[in-house]
mmCIF file of C-alpha atoms in Angstrom:
data_model
loop_
_atom_site.group_PDB
_atom_site.id
_atom_site.type_symbol
_atom_site.label_atom_id
_atom_site.label_comp_id
_atom_site.label_asym_id
_atom_site.label_seq_id
_atom_site.Cartn_x
_atom_site.Cartn_y
_atom_site.Cartn_z
ATOM 1 C CA UNK A 677 -11.902 -7.386 -10.283
ATOM 2 C CA UNK A 678 -9.861 -9.602 -12.783
ATOM 3 C CA UNK A 679 -6.283 -8.485 -12.493
ATOM 4 C CA UNK A 680 -4.539 -10.696 -15.010
ATOM 5 C CA UNK A 681 -4.026 -9.089 -18.481
ATOM 6 C CA UNK A 682 -5.036 -11.330 -21.489
ATOM 7 C CA UNK A 683 -1.605 -11.208 -22.875
ATOM 8 C CA UNK A 684 -0.402 -12.886 -19.770
ATOM 9 C CA UNK A 685 -2.947 -15.646 -19.984
ATOM 10 C CA UNK A 686 -5.872 -13.895 -18.333
ATOM 11 C CA UNK A 687 -9.262 -15.426 -18.882
ATOM 12 C CA UNK A 688 -12.714 -14.281 -18.108
ATOM 13 C CA UNK A 689 -13.884 -14.985 -14.520
ATOM 14 C CA UNK A 690 -17.583 -15.733 -13.801
ATOM 15 C CA UNK A 691 -18.976 -14.866 -10.317
ATOM 16 C CA UNK A 692 -22.271 -15.985 -9.068
ATOM 17 C CA UNK A 693 -23.337 -13.169 -6.807
ATOM 18 C CA UNK A 694 -25.871 -15.414 -5.137
ATOM 19 C CA UNK A 695 -23.121 -17.606 -3.815
ATOM 20 C CA UNK A 696 -20.747 -15.121 -2.426
ATOM 21 C CA UNK A 697 -21.917 -15.318 1.152
ATOM 22 C CA UNK A 698 -23.032 -18.322 3.258
ATOM 23 C CA UNK A 699 -26.248 -18.007 5.256
ATOM 24 C CA UNK A 700 -27.448 -15.267 2.712
ATOM 25 C CA UNK A 701 -29.821 -15.219 -0.158
ATOM 26 C CA UNK A 702 -29.248 -12.513 -2.943
ATOM 27 C CA UNK A 703 -32.352 -10.325 -3.084
ATOM 28 C CA UNK A 704 -31.406 -7.880 -5.742
ATOM 29 C CA UNK A 705 -28.301 -6.303 -7.213
ATOM 30 C CA UNK A 706 -27.509 -3.356 -9.306
ATOM 31 C CA UNK A 707 -24.361 -2.571 -11.281
ATOM 32 C CA UNK A 708 -23.072 1.043 -10.916
ATOM 33 C CA UNK A 709 -20.228 2.942 -12.466
ATOM 34 C CA UNK A 710 -16.871 2.130 -10.982
ATOM 35 C CA UNK A 711 -17.142 4.836 -8.342
ATOM 36 C CA UNK A 712 -20.562 3.557 -7.444
ATOM 37 C CA UNK A 713 -22.128 7.015 -7.988
ATOM 38 C CA UNK A 714 -24.236 6.408 -11.023
ATOM 39 C CA UNK A 715 -26.028 3.546 -12.983
ATOM 40 C CA UNK A 716 -23.986 1.610 -15.279
ATOM 41 C CA UNK A 717 -26.229 2.546 -18.201
ATOM 42 C CA UNK A 718 -25.038 6.116 -17.782
ATOM 43 C CA UNK A 719 -21.293 5.022 -18.012
ATOM 44 C CA UNK A 720 -20.965 2.459 -20.747
ATOM 45 C CA UNK A 721 -21.872 3.148 -24.511
ATOM 46 C CA UNK A 722 -23.287 -0.122 -25.331
ATOM 47 C CA UNK A 723 -24.945 -1.909 -22.222
ATOM 48 C CA UNK A 724 -25.844 -5.153 -24.332
ATOM 49 C CA UNK A 725 -22.316 -5.474 -25.531
ATOM 50 C CA UNK A 726 -20.952 -4.714 -21.881
ATOM 51 C CA UNK A 727 -23.220 -7.474 -20.379
ATOM 52 C CA UNK A 728 -23.302 -9.891 -23.055
ATOM 53 C CA UNK A 729 -21.623 -12.755 -21.014
ATOM 54 C CA UNK A 730 -23.674 -12.159 -17.932
ATOM 55 C CA UNK A 731 -26.683 -14.492 -17.121
ATOM 56 C CA UNK A 732 -28.941 -13.848 -14.192
ATOM 57 C CA UNK A 733 -26.903 -13.664 -11.029
ATOM 58 C CA UNK A 734 -23.702 -14.692 -12.675
ATOM 59 C CA UNK A 735 -21.609 -11.854 -13.928
ATOM 60 C CA UNK A 736 -18.447 -12.267 -15.987
ATOM 61 C CA UNK A 737 -15.227 -10.078 -15.517
ATOM 62 C CA UNK A 738 -12.987 -9.832 -18.616
ATOM 63 C CA UNK A 739 -9.242 -9.589 -18.076
ATOM 64 C CA UNK A 740 -8.304 -6.312 -16.358
ATOM 65 C CA UNK A 741 -11.884 -5.447 -15.793
ATOM 66 C CA UNK A 742 -13.260 -4.015 -12.527
ATOM 67 C CA UNK A 743 -17.069 -3.786 -11.852
ATOM 68 C CA UNK A 744 -19.020 -2.270 -9.025
ATOM 69 C CA UNK A 745 -22.299 -3.862 -7.604
ATOM 70 C CA UNK A 746 -24.590 -2.936 -4.945
ATOM 71 C CA UNK A 747 -26.246 -5.904 -3.646
ATOM 72 C CA UNK A 748 -29.025 -6.689 -1.049
ATOM 73 C CA UNK A 749 -28.867 -10.064 0.746
ATOM 74 C CA UNK A 750 -31.281 -11.688 3.347
ATOM 75 C CA UNK A 751 -30.594 -14.558 5.800
ATOM 76 C CA UNK A 752 -30.874 -17.927 4.566
ATOM 77 C CA UNK A 753 -32.824 -20.588 6.349
ATOM 78 C CA UNK A 754 -30.003 -23.064 6.189
ATOM 79 C CA UNK A 755 -26.651 -22.047 7.639
ATOM 80 C CA UNK A 756 -24.600 -25.184 6.475
ATOM 81 C CA UNK A 757 -23.332 -23.307 3.112
ATOM 82 C CA UNK A 758 -20.089 -21.523 3.224
ATOM 83 C CA UNK A 759 -19.642 -18.736 0.647
ATOM 84 C CA UNK A 760 -16.416 -17.349 -0.883
ATOM 85 C CA UNK A 761 -16.612 -14.148 1.151
ATOM 86 C CA UNK A 762 -16.836 -16.167 4.533
ATOM 87 C CA UNK A 763 -14.063 -18.354 3.533
ATOM 88 C CA UNK A 764 -11.787 -15.480 2.575
ATOM 89 C CA UNK A 765 -12.709 -13.825 5.958
ATOM 90 C CA UNK A 766 -11.821 -17.010 7.858
ATOM 91 C CA UNK A 767 -8.493 -17.327 6.065
ATOM 92 C CA UNK A 768 -7.436 -13.668 6.658
ATOM 93 C CA UNK A 769 -8.332 -14.044 10.387
ATOM 94 C CA UNK A 770 -6.232 -17.319 10.555
ATOM 95 C CA UNK A 771 -3.316 -15.845 8.885
ATOM 96 C CA UNK A 772 -3.393 -12.643 11.059
ATOM 97 C CA UNK A 773 -3.692 -14.783 14.273
ATOM 98 C CA UNK A 774 -0.782 -17.052 13.034
ATOM 99 C CA UNK A 775 1.180 -13.955 12.461
ATOM 100 C CA UNK A 776 0.635 -12.452 15.820
ATOM 101 C CA UNK A 777 1.546 -15.818 17.539
ATOM 102 C CA UNK A 778 4.618 -15.991 15.315
ATOM 103 C CA UNK A 779 5.934 -12.415 16.150
ATOM 104 C CA UNK A 780 5.096 -12.977 19.871
ATOM 105 C CA UNK A 781 7.265 -16.134 20.046
ATOM 106 C CA UNK A 782 4.287 -18.177 20.819
ATOM 107 C CA UNK A 783 3.776 -19.688 17.406
ATOM 108 C CA UNK A 784 2.444 -23.295 17.422
ATOM 109 C CA UNK A 785 3.067 -23.704 13.707
ATOM 110 C CA UNK A 786 4.555 -21.359 11.167
ATOM 111 C CA UNK A 787 3.136 -19.672 7.993
ATOM 112 C CA UNK A 788 4.575 -21.194 4.698
#
């Protein structure tokens, strides 16, 4: 989802669905309606206009746009790459742990 309105400086955001998770290779993806219950072709009036900025695995979110995808991934042979999803998960876990340590009085460092 791209949550910044255009009138507030929001710009399109491109996301490579093949690079979201480390250790995984994108096999296929399908865009669905927002609720995920029907194909996008059954939801939008002009599919070519709707997807005109997309290219291959790279999708583009316009300001204030939310899009739903079902994707299938398989393990990669190399585990060295770290995807956005993995980095976000690690950050959330780190902040949660720091918070628990902080409220228990055992904090080694504080959260800025």
